[in-house]
XYZ file of C-alpha atoms in Angstrom:
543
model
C 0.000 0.000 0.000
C 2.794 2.287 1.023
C 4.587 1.740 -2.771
C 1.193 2.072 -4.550
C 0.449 5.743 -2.535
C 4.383 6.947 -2.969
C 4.154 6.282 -6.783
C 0.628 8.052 -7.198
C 2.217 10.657 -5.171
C 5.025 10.643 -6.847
C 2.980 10.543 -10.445
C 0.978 13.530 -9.632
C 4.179 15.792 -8.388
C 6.056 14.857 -11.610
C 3.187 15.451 -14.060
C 2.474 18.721 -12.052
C 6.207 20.073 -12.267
C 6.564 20.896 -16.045
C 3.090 23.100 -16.345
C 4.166 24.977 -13.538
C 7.617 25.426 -14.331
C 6.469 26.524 -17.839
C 3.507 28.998 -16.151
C 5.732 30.626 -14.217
C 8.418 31.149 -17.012
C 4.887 32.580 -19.273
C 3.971 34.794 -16.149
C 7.044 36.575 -15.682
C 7.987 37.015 -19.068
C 4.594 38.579 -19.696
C 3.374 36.104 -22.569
C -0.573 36.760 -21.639
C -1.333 35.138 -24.984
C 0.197 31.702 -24.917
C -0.668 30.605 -20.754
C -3.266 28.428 -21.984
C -0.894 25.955 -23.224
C 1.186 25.446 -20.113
C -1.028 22.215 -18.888
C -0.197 20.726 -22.012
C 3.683 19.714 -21.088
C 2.666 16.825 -19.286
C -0.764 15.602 -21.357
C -0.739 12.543 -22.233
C 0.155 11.692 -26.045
C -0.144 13.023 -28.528
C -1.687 16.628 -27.026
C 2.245 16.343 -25.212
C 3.634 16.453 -28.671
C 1.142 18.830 -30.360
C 2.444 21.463 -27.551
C 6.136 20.944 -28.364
C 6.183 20.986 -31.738
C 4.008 24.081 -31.749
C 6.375 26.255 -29.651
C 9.566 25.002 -31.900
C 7.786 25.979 -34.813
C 6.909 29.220 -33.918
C 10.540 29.855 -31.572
C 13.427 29.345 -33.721
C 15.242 31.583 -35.903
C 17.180 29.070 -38.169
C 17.707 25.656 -39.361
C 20.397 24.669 -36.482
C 18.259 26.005 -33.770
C 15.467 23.987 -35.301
C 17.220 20.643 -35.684
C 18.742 21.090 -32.089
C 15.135 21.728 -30.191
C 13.755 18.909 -32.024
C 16.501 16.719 -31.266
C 16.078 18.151 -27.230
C 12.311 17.996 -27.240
C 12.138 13.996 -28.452
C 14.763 13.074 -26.121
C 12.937 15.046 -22.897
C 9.544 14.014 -24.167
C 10.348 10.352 -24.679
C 12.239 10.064 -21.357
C 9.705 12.191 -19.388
C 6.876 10.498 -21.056
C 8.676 6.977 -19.378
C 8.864 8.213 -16.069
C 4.864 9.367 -15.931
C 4.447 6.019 -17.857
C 6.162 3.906 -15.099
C 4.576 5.059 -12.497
C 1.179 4.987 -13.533
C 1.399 1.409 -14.632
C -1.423 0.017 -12.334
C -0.759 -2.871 -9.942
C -0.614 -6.425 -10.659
C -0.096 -6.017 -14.001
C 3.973 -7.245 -15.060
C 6.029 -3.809 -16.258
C 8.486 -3.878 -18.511
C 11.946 -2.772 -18.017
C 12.535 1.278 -17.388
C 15.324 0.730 -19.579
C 12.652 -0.661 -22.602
C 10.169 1.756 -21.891
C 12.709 4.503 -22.168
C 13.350 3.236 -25.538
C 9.282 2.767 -26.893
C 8.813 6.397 -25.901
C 11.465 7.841 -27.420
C 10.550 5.742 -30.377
C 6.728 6.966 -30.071
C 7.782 10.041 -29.576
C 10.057 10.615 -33.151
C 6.449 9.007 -34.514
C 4.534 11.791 -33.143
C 7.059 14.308 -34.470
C 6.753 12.921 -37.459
C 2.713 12.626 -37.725
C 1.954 15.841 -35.616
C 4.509 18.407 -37.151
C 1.692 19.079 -40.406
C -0.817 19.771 -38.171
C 0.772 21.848 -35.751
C 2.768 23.582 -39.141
C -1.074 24.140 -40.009
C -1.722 25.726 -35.940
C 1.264 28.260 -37.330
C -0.526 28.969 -40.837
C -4.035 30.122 -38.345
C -2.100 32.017 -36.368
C -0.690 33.864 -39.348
C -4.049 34.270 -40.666
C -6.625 33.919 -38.206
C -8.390 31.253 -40.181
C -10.334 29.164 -37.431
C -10.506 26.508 -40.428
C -6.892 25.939 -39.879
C -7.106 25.815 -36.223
C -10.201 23.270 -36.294
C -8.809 20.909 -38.862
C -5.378 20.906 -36.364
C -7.503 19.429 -33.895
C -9.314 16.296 -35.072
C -6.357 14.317 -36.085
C -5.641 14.546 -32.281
C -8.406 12.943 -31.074
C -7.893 10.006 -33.223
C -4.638 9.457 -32.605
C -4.420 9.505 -29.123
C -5.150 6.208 -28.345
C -2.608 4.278 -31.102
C 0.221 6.255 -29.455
C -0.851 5.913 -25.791
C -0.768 2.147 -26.216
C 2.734 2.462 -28.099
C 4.081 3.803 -24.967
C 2.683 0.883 -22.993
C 2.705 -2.752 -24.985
C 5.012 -4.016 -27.438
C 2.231 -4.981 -30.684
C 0.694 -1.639 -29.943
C 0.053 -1.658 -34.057
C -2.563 -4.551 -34.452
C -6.448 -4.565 -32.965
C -8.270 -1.092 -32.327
C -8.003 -0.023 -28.758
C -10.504 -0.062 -26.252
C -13.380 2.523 -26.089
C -12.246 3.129 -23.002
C -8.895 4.300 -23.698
C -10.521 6.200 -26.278
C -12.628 8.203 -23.792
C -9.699 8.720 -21.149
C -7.897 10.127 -24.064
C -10.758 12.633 -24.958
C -11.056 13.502 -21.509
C -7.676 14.401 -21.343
C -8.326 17.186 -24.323
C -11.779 18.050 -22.361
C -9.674 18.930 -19.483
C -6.805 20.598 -21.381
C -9.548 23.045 -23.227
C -10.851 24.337 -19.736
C -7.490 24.241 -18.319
C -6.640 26.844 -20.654
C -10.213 28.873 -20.415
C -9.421 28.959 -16.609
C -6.057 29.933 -16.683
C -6.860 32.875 -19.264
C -9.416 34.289 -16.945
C -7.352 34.236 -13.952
C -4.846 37.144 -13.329
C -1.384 36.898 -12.108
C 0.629 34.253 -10.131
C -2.612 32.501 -9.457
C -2.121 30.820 -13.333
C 1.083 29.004 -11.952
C -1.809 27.163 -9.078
C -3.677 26.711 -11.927
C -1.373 25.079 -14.327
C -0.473 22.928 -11.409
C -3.679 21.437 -10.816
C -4.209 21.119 -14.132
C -1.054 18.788 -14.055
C -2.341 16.871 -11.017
C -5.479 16.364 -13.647
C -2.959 15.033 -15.799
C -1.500 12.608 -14.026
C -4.361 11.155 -12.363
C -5.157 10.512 -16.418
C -1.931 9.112 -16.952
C -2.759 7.055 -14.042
C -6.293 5.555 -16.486
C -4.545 5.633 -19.711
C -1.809 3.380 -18.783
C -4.318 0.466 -17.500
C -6.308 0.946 -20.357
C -3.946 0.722 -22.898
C -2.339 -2.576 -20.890
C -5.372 -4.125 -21.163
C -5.705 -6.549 -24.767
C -7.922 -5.549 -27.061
C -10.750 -7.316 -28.190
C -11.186 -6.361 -31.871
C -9.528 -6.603 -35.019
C -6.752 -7.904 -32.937
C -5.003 -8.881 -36.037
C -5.444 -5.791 -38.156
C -2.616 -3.059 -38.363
C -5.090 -0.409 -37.319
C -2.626 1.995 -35.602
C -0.051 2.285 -38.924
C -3.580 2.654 -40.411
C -4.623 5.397 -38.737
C -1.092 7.322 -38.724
C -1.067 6.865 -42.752
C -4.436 8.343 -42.877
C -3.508 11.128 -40.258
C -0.543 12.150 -42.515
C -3.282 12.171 -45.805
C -5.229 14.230 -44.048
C -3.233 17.066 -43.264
C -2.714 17.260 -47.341
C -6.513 17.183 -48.282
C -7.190 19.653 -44.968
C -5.705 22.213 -47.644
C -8.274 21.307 -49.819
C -10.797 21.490 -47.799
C -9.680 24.449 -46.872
C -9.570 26.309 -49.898
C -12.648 25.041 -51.019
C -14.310 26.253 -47.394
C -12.512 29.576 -47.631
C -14.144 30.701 -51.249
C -12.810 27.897 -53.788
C -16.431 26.658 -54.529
C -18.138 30.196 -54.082
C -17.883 31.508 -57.440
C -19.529 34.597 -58.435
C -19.969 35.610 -54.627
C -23.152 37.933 -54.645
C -24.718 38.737 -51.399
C -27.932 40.871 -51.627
C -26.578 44.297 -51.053
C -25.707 43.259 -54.781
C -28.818 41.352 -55.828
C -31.744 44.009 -54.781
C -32.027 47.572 -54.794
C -31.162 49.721 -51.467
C -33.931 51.397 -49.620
C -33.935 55.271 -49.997
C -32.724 55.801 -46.810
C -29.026 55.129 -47.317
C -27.478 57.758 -48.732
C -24.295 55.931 -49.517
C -22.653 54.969 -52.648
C -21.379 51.244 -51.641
C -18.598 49.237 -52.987
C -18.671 45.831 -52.087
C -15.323 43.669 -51.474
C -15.515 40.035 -51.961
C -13.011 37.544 -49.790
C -10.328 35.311 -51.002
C -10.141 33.427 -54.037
C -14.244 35.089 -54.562
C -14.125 35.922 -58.206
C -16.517 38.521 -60.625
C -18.069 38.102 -64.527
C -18.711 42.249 -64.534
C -22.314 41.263 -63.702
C -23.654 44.892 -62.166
C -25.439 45.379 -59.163
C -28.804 46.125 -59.330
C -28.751 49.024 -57.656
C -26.584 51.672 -59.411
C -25.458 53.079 -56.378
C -23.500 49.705 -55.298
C -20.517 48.630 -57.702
C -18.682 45.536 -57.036
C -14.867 45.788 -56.066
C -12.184 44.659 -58.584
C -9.175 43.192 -57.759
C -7.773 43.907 -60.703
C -8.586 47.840 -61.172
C -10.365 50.176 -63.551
C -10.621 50.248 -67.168
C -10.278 53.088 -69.375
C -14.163 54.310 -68.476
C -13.295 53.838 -64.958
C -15.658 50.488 -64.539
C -14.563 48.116 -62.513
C -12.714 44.899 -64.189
C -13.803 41.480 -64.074
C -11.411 39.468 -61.750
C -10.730 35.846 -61.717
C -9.936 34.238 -58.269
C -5.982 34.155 -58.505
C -6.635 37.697 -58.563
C -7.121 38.046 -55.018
C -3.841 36.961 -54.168
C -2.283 40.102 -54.587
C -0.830 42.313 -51.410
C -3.250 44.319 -49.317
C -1.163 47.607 -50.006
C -1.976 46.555 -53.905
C -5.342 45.910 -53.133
C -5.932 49.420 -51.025
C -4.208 51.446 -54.222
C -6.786 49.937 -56.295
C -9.834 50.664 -54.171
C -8.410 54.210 -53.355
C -8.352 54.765 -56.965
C -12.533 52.686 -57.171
C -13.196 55.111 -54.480
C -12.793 58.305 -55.937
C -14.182 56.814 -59.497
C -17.647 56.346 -57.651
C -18.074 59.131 -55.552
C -16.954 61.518 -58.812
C -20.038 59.360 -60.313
C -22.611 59.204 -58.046
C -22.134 62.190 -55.829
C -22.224 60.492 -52.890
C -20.231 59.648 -49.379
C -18.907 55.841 -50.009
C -19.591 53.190 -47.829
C -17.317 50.034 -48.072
C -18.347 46.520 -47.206
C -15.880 44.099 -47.170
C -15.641 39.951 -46.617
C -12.729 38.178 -45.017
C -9.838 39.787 -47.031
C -12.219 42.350 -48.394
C -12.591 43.580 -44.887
C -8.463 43.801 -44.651
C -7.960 45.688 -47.715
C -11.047 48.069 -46.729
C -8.946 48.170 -43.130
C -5.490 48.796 -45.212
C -6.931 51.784 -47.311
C -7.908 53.293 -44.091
C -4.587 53.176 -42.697
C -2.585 53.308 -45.539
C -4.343 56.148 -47.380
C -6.581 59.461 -47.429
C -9.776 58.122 -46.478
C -11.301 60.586 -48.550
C -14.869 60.303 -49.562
C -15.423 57.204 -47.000
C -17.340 57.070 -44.338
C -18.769 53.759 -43.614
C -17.259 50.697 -43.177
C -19.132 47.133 -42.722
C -16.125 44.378 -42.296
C -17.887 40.791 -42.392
C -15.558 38.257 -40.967
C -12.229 40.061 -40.527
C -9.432 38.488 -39.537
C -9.133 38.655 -36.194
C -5.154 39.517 -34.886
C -3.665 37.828 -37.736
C -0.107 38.554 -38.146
C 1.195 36.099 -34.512
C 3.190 33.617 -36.156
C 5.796 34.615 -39.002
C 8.024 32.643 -41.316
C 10.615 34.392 -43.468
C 10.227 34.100 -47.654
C 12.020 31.553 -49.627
C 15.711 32.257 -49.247
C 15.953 33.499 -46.306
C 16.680 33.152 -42.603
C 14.353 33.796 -39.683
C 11.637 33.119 -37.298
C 9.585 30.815 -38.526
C 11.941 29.218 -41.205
C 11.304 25.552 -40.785
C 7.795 25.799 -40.225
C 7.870 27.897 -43.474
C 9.141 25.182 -45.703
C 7.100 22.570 -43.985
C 4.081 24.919 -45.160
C 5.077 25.314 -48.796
C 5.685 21.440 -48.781
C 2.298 20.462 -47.426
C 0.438 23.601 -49.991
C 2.262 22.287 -53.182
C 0.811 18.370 -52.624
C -2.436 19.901 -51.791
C -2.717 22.595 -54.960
C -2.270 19.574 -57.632
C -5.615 18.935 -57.960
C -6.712 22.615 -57.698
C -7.700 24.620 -60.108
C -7.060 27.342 -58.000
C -3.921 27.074 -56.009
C -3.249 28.758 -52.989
C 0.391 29.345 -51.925
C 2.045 30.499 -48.102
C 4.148 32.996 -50.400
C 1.286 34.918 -52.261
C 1.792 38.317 -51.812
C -1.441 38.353 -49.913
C -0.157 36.345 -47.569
C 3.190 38.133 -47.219
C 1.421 41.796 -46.889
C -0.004 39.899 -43.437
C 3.102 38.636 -42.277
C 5.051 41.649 -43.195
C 3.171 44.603 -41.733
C 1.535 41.738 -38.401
C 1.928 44.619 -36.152
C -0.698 46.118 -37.321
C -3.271 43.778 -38.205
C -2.570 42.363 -34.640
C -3.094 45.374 -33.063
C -5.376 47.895 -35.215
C -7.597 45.431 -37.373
C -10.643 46.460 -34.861
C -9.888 49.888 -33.248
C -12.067 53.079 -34.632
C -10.427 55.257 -37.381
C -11.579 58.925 -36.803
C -14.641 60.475 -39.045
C -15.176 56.707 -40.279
C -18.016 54.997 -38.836
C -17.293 51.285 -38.416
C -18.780 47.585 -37.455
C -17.525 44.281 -37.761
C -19.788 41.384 -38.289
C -18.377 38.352 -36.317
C -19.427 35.180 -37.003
C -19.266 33.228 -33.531
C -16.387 30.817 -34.799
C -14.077 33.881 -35.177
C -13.741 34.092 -31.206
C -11.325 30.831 -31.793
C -9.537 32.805 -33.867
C -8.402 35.686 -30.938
C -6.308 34.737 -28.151
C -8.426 35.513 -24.795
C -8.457 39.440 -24.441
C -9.583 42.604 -26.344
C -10.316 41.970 -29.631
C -12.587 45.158 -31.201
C -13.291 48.509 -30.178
C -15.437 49.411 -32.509
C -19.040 48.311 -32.659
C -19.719 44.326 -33.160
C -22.425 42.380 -34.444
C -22.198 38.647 -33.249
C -24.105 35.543 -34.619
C -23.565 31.787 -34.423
C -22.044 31.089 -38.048
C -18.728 29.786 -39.432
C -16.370 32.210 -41.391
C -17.946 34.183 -43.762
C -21.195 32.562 -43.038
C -23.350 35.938 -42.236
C -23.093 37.338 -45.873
C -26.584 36.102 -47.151
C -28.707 35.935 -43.902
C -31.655 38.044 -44.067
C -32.142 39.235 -40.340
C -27.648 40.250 -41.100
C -28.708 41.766 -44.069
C -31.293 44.012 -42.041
C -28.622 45.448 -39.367
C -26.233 46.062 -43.159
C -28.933 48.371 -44.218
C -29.778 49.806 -40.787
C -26.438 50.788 -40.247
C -26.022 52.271 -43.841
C -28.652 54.280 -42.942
C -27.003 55.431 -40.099
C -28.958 53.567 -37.577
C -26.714 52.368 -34.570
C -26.184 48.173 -34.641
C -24.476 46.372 -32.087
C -25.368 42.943 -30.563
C -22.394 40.688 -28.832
C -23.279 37.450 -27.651
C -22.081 36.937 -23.884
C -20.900 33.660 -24.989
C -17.948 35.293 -27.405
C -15.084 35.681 -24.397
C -15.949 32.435 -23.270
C -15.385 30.253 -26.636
C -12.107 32.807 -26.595
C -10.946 31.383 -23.875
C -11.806 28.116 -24.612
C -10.128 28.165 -27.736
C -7.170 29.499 -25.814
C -5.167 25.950 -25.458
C -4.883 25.001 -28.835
C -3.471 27.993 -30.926
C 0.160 28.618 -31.591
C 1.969 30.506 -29.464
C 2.573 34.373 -30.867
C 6.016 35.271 -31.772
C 6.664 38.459 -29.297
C 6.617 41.228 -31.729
C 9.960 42.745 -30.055
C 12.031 39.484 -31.077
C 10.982 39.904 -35.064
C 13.711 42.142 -36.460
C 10.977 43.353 -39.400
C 8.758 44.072 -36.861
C 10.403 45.474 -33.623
C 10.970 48.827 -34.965
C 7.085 49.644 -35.130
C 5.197 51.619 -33.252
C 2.425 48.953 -32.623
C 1.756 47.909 -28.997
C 1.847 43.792 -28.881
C -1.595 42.462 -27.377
C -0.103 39.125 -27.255
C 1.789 40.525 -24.051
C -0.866 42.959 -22.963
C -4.048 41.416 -24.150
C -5.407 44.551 -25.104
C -5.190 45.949 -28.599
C -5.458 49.577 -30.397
C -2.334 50.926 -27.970
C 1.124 52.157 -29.140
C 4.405 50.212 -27.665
């Protein structure tokens, strides 16, 4: 009895130790975006992993330093992962050697590198763009492969037979408690996240403590299929065809994109001109709005009568400076025609180039601006262009490798390198800080679907008027009671409804994003002016 209660004791105290250590280290540097993750050091595989690999992809600044934290992290991983394994083994049950369980994890845990480094390259790609697609597809492979690699740790033919439902559902508990871990740790204040992170160790452990028996116990079916390589090989496919499914999600099957501020006539009461901005990859035939006071945005400029140009989709790749030159230039072209103050409404990257011209140039003739869906603090991971050397770089390549597979069947291909992409990276500091604060003379809303408060670590996130619904991204455009609050607020009618539930599925969604790069540590970035709300957690400030 005394043995059983000194290993439990001493189970808890080591699975404890690294959240706290790594709480404390997040506390006093000031990190308030990334304490959610601390209770992860200790999970139980492969959440363990998916931590790791996330901070080394986001926290190194060239090959070397890349190759030498992986090489640290799978050696600490697969000997720490031993210890927590050997003393949870429950009682009565033969062990095997510390010396060959040493060896299995250190083996499982070079498997999980392997397998988990797409997804958690993908964890860097949301964090870049503030995609929640990105951060939700990360996520599922997870789930499935928790219980193959728990049982690798544990028995020798870990490959054949599907494990136990009830290894399955200590496993998912294990993320259940890891997602309000992190909630609870981003709503408390101070040193009292280090208690936190402990107990949510102590959690840990006492799940080591179920996983272990379970996944010592044989299984009972298909105990002489290989369902764990199985399940890795799929795992592997599937962060390829997430890209797909991603592009597709994120405007590749949407076409001539034509909400119905473009379809019907506006009321009398708006006395705008409007120019509408269509998201990524959307693309236009020059079919005109029926309303001749709303003209459709071209990502590809004016022609000689200053009418906007039909765009195909690869047109919206280009850089959000490009983009804001073209719509300063739309701008004046429609309020020279029509008279009237301009209103903008953009979606998803039409909101950031609407957001860009603001910034960037004389706002002019605008006065309005309806964002649906903007990207919420993008800009908190970075990885250098081709060529060069920085923060970021391995993760970079990993990207490009994982795009390129994925684009082949694509009509449309999307690349980590379009210039779009780089104008996000480049100038972060101030789509992570300024996407959502008020712009003087300019009145403003952002439509937020409810998935978007994954996409912002817990913290401020707008500061100008919101308009919350349950919806995916870019899922408002289109809905009739939405398109009621567009015209209201055209009109100049004030419009604001957040949901209470928003900060709590932030904080929720706290655990499983990438860890921001500190804007200070980027040399492109540390000479701006921009405060950081990654160390703050409030936005629209100056450093």
């Amino acid at each position: 009895m005394g043995t059983t209660r000194s290993r439990l004791v001493g189970l808890l105290g080591l699975a404890a130790l690294p959240p706290v250590l790594e709480e404390a280290l997040l506390v006093g540097v000031g990190l308030h975006a990334a304490r959610g993750l601390a209770p992860q050091a200790t999970a139980v595989w492969p959440y363990d992993s998916y931590h790791d690999l996330r901070w080394l992809l986001v926290y190194h600044n060239s090959w070397e330093m890349f190759l030498l934290g992986l090489l640290l992290l799978t050696v600490l991983r697969g000997v720490l992962s031993a210890g927590l394994t050997a003393l949870a083994w429950p009682a009565g049950v033969p062990r095997p050697s510390w010396g060959w369980l040493v060896r299995r994890n250190l083996e499982v845990a070079l498997v999980a590198a392997a397998v988990i480094s797409p997804w958690a390259a993908l964890s860097v790609a949301f964090s870049a763009v503030a995609l929640s697609w990105y951060l939700f597809a990360s996520l599922g492979p997870m789930l499935v492969l928790a219980p193959f690699l728990l049982r690798a740790g544990v028995v020798s033919r870990w490959w054949k037979g599907l494990p136990t439902i009830e290894l399955f559902g200590w496993a998912s508990l294990n993320f259940v408690v890891l997602t309000l871990a992190g909630a609870v740790i981003s709503s408390t204040t101070g040193w009292w996240a280090v208690v936190m992170a402990g107990l949510a160790g102590v959690a840990n452990g006492l799940l080591w403590q179920r996983t272990v028996a379970a996944a010592a116990a044989p299984v009972r079916r298909w105990g002489r299929v290989p369902v764990g390589p199985i399940a890795i090989a799929l795992t592997l496919a599937g962060a390829i065809w997430a890209q797909a499914l991603i592009g597709f999600a994120l405007g590749g099957g949407q076409g001539q994109w034509r909400p119905p501020v473009l379809t019907e006539r506006l009321p009398d009461r708006v006395p705008h001109a409007v120019i509408v901005l269509g998201g990524h990859n959307s693309s236009w035939d020059g079919t005109p709005a029926a309303d001749p006071r709303v003209e459709r945005f071209s990502y590809r400029g004016l022609d000689a009568q200053g009418r906007p140009l039909p765009y195909p989709p690869e047109a919206t790749h280009r850089s959000l400076d490009s983009s804001s030159a073209l719509l300063a230039d739309q701008v004046e072209s429609v309020h020279r025609r029509t008279g009237r103050p301009v209103a903008l409404l953009g979606q998803s990257e039409g909101s950031m180039v609407a957001r860009t011209y603001l910034e960037r140039l004389p706002r002019g003739p605008v006065t309005t601006v309806v964002m649906f869906s903007p990207l919420v603090q993008a800009g908190r991971t970075y990885y250098p262009p081709p060529g060069h050397a920085g923060w970021g770089v391995a993760a970079g390549w990993e990207l490009r490798a994982m795009f390129w597979l994925a684009n082949l069947p694509l009509a449309v291909k999307d690349d980590p390198d379009s210039s779009f992409v780089r104008s996000v990276l480049s100038n972060a500091p101030f789509y992570r800080n300024r996407t959502l604060c008020p712009v003087a003379g300019v009145r403003m809303i952002a439509f937020l679907p409810t998935v978007s408060a994954a996409e912002a670590p817990p913290g401020e996130y707008s500061r100008v008027p919101v308009y919350q619904q349950p919806a995916l991204h870019g899922g408002l455009v289109g809905d009739r009671a939405v398109e009621d609050q567009v015209v209201a607020f055209l009109a100049g009618e004030p419009v604001e409804m957040p949901r209470p539930e928003y900060g709590l599925l932030q904080r929720l969604g706290a655990a499983w994003q990438a860890p921001p790069l500190a804007l200070m540590l980027n040399p492109i970035w540390s000479a701006t002016r921009e405060g950081d709300p990654a160390m703050t957690g409030r936005i629209c400030e100056a450093r």
